[in-house]
Coordinates of C-alpha atoms and ligand atoms in Angstrom, one line a residue:
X1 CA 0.0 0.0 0.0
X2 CA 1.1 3.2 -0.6
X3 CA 0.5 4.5 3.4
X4 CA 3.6 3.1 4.8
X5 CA 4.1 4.3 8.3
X6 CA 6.2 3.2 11.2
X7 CA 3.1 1.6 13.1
X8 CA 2.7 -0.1 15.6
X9 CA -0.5 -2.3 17.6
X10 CA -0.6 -0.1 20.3
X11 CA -2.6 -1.2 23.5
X12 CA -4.0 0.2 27.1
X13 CA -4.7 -1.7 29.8
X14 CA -8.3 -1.7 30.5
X15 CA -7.7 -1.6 34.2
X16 CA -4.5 0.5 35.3
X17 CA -4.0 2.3 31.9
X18 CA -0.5 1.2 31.2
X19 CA 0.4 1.4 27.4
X20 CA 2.1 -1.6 25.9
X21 CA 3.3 -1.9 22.1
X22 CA 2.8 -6.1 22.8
X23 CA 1.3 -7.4 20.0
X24 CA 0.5 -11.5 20.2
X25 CA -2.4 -13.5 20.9
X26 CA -2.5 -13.6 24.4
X27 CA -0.8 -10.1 26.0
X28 CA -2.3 -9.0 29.0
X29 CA -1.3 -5.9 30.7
X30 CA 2.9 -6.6 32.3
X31 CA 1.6 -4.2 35.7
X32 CA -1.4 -5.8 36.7
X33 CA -2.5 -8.4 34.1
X34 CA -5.7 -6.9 32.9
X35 CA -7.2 -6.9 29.5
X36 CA -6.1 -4.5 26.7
X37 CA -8.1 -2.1 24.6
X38 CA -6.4 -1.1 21.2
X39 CA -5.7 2.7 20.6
X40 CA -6.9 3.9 17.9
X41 CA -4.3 3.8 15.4
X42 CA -4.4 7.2 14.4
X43 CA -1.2 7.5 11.6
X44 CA -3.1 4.9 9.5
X45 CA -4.4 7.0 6.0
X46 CA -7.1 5.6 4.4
X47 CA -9.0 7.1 1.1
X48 CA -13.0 7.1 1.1
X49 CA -13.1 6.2 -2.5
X50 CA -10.1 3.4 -1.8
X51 CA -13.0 1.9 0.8
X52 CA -15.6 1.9 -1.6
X53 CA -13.6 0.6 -4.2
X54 CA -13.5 -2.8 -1.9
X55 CA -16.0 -5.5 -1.8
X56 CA -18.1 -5.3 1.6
X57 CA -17.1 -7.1 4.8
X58 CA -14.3 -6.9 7.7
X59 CA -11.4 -6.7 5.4
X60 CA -12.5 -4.0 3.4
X61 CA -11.0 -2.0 6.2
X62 CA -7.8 -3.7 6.5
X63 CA -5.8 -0.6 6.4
X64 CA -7.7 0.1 10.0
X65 CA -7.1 -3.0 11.3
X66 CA -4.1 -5.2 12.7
X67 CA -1.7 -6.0 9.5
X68 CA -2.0 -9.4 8.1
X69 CA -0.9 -10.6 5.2
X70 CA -3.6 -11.9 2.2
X71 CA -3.0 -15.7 2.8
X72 CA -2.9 -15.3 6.6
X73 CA -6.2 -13.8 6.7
X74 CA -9.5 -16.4 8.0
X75 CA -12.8 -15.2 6.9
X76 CA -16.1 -16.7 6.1
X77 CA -17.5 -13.5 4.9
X78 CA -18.2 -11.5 8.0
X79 CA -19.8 -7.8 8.1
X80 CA -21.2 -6.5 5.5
X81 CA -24.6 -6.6 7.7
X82 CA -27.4 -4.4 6.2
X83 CA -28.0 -1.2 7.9
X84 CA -31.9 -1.4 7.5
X85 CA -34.5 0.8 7.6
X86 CA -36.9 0.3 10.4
X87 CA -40.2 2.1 9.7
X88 CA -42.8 -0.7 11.1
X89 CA -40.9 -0.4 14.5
X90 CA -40.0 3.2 14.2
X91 CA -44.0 4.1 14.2
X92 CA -44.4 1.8 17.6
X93 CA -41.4 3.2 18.7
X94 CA -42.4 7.3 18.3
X95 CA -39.0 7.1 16.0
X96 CA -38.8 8.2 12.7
X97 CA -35.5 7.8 11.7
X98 CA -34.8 4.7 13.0
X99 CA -32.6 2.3 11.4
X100 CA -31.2 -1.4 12.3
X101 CA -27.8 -3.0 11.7
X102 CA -28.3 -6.3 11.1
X103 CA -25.7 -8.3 13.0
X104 CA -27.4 -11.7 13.1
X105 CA -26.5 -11.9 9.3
X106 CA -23.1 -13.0 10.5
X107 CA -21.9 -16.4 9.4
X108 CA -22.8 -17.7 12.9
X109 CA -25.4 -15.1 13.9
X110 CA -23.4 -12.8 16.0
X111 CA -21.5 -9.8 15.6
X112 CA -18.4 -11.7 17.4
X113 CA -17.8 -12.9 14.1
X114 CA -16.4 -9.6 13.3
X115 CA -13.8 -10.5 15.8
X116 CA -13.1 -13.7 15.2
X117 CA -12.2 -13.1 11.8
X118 CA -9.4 -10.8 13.1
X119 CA -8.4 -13.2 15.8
X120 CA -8.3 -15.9 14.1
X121 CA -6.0 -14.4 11.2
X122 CA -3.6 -12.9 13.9
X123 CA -3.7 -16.4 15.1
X124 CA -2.8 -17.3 11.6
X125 CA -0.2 -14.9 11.3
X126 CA 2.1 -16.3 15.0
X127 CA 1.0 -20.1 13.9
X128 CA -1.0 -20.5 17.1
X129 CA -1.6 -23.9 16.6
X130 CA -4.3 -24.2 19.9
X131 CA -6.8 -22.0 21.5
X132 CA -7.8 -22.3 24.5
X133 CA -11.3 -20.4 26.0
X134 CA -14.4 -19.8 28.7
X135 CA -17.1 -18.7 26.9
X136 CA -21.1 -18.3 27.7
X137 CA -22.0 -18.8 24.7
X138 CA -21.6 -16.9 21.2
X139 CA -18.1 -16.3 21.3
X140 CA -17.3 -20.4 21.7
X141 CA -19.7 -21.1 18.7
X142 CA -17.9 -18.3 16.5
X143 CA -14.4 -19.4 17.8
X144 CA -15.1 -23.2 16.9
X145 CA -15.9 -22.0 13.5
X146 CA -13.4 -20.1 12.4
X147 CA -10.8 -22.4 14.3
X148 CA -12.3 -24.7 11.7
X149 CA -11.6 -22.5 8.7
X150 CA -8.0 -21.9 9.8
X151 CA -7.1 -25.6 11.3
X152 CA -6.6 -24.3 14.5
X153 CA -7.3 -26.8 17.4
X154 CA -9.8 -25.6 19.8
X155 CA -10.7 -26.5 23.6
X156 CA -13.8 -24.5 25.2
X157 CA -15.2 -24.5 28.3
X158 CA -18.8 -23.6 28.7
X159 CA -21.3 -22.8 31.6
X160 CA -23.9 -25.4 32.2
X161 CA -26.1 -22.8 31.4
X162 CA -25.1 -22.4 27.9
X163 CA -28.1 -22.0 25.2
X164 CA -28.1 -25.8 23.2
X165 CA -28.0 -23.7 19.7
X166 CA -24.4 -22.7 20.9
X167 CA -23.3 -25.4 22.6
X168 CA -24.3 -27.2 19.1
X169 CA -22.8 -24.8 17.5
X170 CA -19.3 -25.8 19.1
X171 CA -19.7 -29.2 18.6
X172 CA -20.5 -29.1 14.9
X173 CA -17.2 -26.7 14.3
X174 CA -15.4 -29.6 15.6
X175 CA -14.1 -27.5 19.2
X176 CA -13.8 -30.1 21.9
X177 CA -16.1 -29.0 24.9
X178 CA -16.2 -29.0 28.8
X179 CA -18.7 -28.3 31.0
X180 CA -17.4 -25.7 33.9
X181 CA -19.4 -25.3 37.1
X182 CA -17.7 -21.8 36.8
X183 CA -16.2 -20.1 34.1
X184 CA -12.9 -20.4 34.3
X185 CA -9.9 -21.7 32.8
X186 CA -10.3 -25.7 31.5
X187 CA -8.1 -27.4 34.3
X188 CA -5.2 -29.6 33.6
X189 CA -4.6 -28.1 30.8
X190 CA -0.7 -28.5 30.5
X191 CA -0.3 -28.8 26.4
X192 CA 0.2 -25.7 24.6
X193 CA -2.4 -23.6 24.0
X194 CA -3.4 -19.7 23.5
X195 CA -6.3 -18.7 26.3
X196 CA -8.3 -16.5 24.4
X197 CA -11.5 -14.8 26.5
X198 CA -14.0 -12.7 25.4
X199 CA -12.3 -9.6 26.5
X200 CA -9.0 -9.9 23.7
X201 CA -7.6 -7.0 22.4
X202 CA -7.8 -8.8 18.4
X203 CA -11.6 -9.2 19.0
X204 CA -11.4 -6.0 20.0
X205 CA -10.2 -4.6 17.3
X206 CA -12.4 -6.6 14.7
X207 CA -15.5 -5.1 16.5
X208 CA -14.9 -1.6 15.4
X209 CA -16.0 -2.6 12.1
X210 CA -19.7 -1.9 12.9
X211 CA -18.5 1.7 13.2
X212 CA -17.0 1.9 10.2
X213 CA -19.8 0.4 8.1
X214 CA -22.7 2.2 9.9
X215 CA -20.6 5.4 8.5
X216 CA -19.9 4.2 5.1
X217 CA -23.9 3.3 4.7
X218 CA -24.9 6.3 5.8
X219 CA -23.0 8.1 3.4
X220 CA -19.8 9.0 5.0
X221 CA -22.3 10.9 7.7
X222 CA -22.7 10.2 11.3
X223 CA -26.2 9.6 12.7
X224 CA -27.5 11.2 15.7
X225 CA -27.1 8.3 17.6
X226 CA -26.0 4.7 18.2
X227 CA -28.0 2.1 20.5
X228 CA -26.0 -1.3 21.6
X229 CA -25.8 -3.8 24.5
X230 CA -23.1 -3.0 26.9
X231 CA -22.1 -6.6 27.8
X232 CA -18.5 -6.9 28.3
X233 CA -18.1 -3.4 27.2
X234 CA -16.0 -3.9 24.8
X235 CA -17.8 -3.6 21.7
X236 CA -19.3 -0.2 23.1
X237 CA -15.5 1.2 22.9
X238 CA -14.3 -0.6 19.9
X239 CA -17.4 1.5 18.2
X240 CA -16.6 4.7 19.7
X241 CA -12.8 4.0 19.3
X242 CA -13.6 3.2 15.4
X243 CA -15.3 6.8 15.2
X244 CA -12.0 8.6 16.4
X245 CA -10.2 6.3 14.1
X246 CA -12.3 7.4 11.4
X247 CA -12.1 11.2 12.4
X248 CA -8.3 10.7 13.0
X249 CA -8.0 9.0 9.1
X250 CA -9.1 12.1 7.6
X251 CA -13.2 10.1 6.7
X252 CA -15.0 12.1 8.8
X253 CA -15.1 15.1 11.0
X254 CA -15.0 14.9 14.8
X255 CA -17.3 12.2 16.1
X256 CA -20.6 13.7 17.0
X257 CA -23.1 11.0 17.3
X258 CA -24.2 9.9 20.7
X259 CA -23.8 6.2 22.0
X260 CA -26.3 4.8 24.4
X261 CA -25.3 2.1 26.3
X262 CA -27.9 -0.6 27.1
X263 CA -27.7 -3.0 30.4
X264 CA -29.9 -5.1 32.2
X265 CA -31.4 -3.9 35.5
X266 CA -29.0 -5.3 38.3
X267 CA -25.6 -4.9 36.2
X268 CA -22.8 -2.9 37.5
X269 CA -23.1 0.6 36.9
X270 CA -21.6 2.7 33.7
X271 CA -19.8 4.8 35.8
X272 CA -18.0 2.9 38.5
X273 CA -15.1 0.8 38.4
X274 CA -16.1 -2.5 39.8
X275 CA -13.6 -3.6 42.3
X276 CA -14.5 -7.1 42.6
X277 CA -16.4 -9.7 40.2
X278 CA -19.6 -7.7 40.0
X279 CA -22.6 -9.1 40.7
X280 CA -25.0 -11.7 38.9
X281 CA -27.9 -10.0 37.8
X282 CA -31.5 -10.5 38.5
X283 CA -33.3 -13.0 36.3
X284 CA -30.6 -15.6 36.6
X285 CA -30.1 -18.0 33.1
X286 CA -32.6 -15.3 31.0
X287 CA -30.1 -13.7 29.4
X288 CA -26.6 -15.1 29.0
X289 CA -25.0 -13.2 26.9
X290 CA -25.8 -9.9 29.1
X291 CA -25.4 -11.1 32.0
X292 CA -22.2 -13.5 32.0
X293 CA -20.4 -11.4 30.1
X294 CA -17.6 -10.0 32.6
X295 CA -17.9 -5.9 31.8
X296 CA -14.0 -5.7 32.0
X297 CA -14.3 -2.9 30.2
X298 CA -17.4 -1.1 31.9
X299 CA -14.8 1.8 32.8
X300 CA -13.8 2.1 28.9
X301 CA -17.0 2.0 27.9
X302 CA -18.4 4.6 30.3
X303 CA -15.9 7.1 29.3
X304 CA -16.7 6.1 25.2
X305 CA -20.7 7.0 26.4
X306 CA -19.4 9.8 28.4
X307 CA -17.0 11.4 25.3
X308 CA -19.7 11.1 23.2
X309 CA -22.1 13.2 25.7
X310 CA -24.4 9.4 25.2
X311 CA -25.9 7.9 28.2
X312 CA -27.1 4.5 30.0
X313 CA -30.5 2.5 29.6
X314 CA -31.4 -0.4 32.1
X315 CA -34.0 -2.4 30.8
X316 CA -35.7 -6.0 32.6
X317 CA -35.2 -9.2 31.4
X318 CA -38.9 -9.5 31.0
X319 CA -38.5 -6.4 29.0
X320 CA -35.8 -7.4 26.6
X321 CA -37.7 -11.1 26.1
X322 CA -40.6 -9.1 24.9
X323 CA -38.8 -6.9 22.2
X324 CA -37.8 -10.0 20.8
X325 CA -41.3 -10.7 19.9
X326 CA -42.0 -6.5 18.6
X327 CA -38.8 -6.4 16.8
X328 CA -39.1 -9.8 14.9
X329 CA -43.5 -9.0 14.0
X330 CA -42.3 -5.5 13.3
X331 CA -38.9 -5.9 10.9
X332 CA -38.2 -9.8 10.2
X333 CA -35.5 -9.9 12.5
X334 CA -35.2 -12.5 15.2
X335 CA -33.0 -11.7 17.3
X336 CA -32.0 -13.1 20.7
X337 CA -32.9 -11.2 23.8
X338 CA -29.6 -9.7 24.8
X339 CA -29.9 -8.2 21.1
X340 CA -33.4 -7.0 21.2
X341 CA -33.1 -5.4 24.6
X342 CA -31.9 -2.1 22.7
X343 CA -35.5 -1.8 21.3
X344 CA -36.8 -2.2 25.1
X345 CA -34.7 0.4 25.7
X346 CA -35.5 2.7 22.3
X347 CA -39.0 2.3 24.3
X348 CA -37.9 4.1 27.3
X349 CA -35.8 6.8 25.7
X350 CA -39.2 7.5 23.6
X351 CA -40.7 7.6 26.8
X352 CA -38.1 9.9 28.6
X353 CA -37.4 11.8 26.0
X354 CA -33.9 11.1 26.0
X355 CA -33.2 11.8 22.5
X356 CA -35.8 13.6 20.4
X357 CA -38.4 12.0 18.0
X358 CA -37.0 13.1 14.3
X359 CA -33.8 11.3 15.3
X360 CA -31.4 9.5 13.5
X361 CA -31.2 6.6 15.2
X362 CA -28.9 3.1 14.6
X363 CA -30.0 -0.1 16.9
X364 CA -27.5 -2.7 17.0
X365 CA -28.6 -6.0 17.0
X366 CA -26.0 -7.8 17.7
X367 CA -27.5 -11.8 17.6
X368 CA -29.8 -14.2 15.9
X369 CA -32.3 -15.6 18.5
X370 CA -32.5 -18.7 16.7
X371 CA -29.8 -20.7 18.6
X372 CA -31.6 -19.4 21.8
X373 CA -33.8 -22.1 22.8
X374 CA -34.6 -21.2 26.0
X375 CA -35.7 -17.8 25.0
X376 CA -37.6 -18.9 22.0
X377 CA -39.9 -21.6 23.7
X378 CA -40.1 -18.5 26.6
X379 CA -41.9 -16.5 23.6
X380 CA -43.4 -19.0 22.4
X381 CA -45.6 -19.2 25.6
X382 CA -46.4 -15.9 25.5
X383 CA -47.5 -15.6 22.4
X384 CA -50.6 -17.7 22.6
X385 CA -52.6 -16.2 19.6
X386 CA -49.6 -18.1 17.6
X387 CA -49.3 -21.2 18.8
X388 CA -50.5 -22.8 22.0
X389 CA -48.2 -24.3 24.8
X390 CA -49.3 -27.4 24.1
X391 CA -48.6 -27.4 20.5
X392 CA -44.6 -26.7 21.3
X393 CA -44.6 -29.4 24.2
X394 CA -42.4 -32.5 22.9
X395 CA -45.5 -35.7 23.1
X396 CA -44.4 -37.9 25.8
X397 CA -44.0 -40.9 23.1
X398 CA -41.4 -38.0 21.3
X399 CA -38.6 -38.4 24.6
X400 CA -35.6 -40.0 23.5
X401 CA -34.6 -43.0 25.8
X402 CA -32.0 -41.2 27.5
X403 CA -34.6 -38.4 28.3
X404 CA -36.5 -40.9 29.7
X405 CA -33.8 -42.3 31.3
X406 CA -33.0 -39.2 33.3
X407 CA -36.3 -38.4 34.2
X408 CA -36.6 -42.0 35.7
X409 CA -33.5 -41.1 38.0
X410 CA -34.8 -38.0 38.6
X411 CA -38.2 -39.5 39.8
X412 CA -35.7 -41.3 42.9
X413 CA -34.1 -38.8 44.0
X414 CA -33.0 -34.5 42.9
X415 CA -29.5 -35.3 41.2
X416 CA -27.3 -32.6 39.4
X417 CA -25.5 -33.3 36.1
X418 CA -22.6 -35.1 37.5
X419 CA -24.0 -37.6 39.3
X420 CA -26.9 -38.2 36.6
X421 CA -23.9 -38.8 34.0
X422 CA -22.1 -41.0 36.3
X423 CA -25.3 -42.9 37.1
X424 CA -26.6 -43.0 33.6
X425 CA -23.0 -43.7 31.7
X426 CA -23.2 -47.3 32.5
X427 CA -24.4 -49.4 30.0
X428 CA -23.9 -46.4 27.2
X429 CA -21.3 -44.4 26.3
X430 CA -22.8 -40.5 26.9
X431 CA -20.9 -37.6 27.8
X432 CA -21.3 -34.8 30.4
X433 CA -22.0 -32.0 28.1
X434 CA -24.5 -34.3 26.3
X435 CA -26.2 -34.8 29.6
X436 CA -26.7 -31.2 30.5
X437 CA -27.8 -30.5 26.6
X438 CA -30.5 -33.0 27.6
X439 CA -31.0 -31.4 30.9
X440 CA -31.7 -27.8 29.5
X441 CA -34.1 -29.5 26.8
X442 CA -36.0 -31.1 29.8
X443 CA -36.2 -27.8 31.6
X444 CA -36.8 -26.0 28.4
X445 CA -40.1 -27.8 28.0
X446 CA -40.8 -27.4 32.0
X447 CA -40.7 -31.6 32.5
X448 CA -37.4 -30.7 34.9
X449 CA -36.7 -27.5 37.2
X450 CA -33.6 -26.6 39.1
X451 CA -34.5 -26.7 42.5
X452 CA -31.5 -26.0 44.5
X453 CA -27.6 -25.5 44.3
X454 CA -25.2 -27.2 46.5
X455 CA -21.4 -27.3 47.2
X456 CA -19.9 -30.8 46.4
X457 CA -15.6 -30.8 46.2
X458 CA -15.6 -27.2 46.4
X459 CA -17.5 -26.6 43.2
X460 CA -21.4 -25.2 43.0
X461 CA -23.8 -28.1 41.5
X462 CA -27.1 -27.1 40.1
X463 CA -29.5 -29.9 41.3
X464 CA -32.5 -31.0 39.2
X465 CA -35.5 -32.1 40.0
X466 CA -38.2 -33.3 38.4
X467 CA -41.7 -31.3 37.9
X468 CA -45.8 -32.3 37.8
X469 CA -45.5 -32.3 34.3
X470 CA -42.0 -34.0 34.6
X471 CA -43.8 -37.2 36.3
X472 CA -46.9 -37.1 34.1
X473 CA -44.8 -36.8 30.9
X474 CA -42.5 -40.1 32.8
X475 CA -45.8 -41.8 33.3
X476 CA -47.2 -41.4 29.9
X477 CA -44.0 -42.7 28.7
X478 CA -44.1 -45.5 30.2
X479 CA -47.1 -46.7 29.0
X480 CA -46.5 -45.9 25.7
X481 CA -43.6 -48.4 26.2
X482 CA -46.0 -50.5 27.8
X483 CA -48.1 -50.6 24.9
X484 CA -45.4 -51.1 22.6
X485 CA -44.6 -54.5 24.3
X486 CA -48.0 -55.6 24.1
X487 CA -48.0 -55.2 20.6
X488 CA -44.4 -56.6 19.9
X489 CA -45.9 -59.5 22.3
Ligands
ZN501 ZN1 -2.8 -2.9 33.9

């Protein structure tokens, strides 16, 4: 390219602020180990017309992005997402100007793809050869799949609480899978491997893309605002650091559009730094990717809203669960609940006033809802002039054998997942995550419930038990079997 420059990856630490020029797969900061934000690299020079010139996705802004050469780079045709208008909603909404970036067209349905792409190719580019990672959820399924595309071995541990879509996901892409009882690193893990969390700086850095595209749709013009999930924080910064990266390239005058930050009620504050391990929030299991997602870089992100004079929305899990349903009848777009909760919240701005109707306003919506099991059968009930309950209940005769299995075991005594897979793995060859995928079905369909957690060798076990419907739905099964002796007979 013809803007050589001596650059460098330049990071901060998202904690103490320390600068480091560190650029490989796994840096963390050398003072206190916490995570790294990238800096926007401001001596990069890019032309609009050389950005246009460039077939859409990720890599159209390569020039903005960590260097990598053509054959190191991983993609399965990432970004790109449609910046939609949203007039169906906007009406509902009081919003007139409101427009949707479409992140669940992603090749697995989130905007983490976005990273990945970039991770993976950095990954690419040191021959990482093994990545290691804790994930809830989204990140895990994207990180299996472009592992896959770049032949790099993958390990991840998941919550138990995991949505099945993504734990499927995983499996398909070929990522080997552990059940934690808390997220944290896969134990005994003594080969070589890269931990990567959701927090890494070459996510990170991918992420910003959103900025850059919302800008380049809109005709090189800021809008008036910008509505995403806060999560971990980080994509809230990468979108505000892409602006000043932007503004700093020459493409676009000082950032002025505003970026509202949306949580769910119970998370840590926008404005504090958070000492410890915040908090779990209210509504335990609704939302996993808002409410698992360690906000390592709330501060970051508060000073991104802040800069950009942008504020904070809290909306309920209830809330968010029913935007799902508005968004997707309004617009076509199913989206999973820690996505939609920006239209809850576009509700309560409308409401307050917070930004004013003629607006120019981009929602992020940053993943499909259709690997979101739990949430979908959770709308499904509510929405009874669709479909009834019944309709979506699996028949009794429908339970596999090892449903039935555990729901026979459960009927003795409350067991968690452990002990059900230790109990149940004679006789069959089953593994732990497939007995928790089973669990979360059973409980997805209310024939299980979690009734209490207990300590057991210093880890927290979720026991099961079963329910009415649990017993009635065991019962029925066993008749059916019943009957199907008699006839074999
Ligand atoms: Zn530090």
């Amino acid at each position: 390219m013809t803007y050589i420059s001596i650059e460098m990856e330049r990071f901060e630490c998202a904690a103490c602020s320390t600068k480091t020029e560190e650029a490989y797969l796994a840096a963390r900061c050398r003072k206190c180990g916490g995570a790294l934000i990238p800096i926007p690299l401001v001596d990069r020079r890019v032309k609009r017309s050389e950005l246009e010139s460039l077939p859409p996705g990720v890599w159209r802004y390569r020039e903005l992005l960590p260097r990598v050469e053509e054959h190191q780079i991983v993609t399965l045709g990432e970004g790109g997402t449609p910046l939609l208008a949203a007039p169906r909603l906007g009406v509902e909404l009081g919003f007139g100007g409101l427009l949707i970036k479409d992140e669940t067209r992603n090749p697995t349905g989130s905007f983490i793809d976005r990273g990945a792409t970039v991770l993976a190719s950095v990954a690419k580019r040191d021959g990482v050869r093994r990545v290691l990672c804790t994930t809830t959820g989204n990140l895990g399924a994207s990180l299996a799949a472009y592992s896959a595309k770049a032949g790099i071995d993958t390990r991840i541990g998941i919550h138990p609480n995991t949505d099945p879509g993504k734990l499927y996901q995983m499996i398909a892409y070929g990522a080997k899978v552990e059940v934690l009882s808390h997220l944290r690193p896969a134990p005994n893990e003594r080969e070589e491997a890269t931990a990567v969390t959701a927090a890494n700086h070459y996510l990170l850095e991918g992420e910003k893309t959103t900025a850059f595209e919302i800008i380049q749709d809109e005709g090189w013009s800021q809008p008036d605002a910008i509505v995403l999930p806060v999560g971990t924080g980080g994509h809230l910064t990468m979108v505000w650091n892409g602006l000043l990266q932007l503004s700093a390239a020459g493409i676009i005058q000082k950032p002025t559009c505003r970026l509202v930050g949306v949580q769910l009620e119970g998370s840590p504050p926008l404005t504090e730094v958070p000492e410890k391990r915040p908090r779990r929030s209210r509504g335990a299991g609704a939302l996993t990717e808002l409410e698992e997602s360690d906000p390592v870089f709330l501060n970051a992100a508060a000073r991104a809203i802040r800069d950009s004079r942008g504020f904070g929305v809290k909306v309920s899990a209830k809330e968010a669960i029913g935007s799902t349903g508005e968004l997707a009848r309004t617009e076509g777009i199913f989206a999973e609940p820690a996505a939609a909760s920006v239209i809850a919240a576009m509700r309560k701005i409308g409401e307050e006033e917070l930004l004013s109707k003629d607006s120019r306003v981009v929602c992020i919506i940053t993943g499909t809802g259709l690997k979101d099991t739990k949430a979908i059968s959770r709308i499904a009930r509510t929405a009874k002039h669709i479909v009834t309950r019944e309709q979506l209940v699996i028949k009794p005769v429908q339970l596999g054998a090892t449903k039935v299995s555990i729901l026979r075991l459960l009927r003795g005594e409350p067991l968690f997942g452990y002990l059900l897979w230790k109990k149940l793995k004679e006789g069959r060859s089953i593994s732990i995550p497939s007995i928790y995928q089973h669990l979360s079905e059973l409980e997805g369909i209310d024939l299980v419930r979690r009734s209490s957690i207990a300590r057991a060798k210093g880890r927290e076990r979720v026991i099961y038990e079963l329910t009415r419907k649990g017993l009635a739905a065991l019962e029925a099964a066993s008749r059916a079997a019943e009957g199907e002796k008699l006839l074999l007979d």
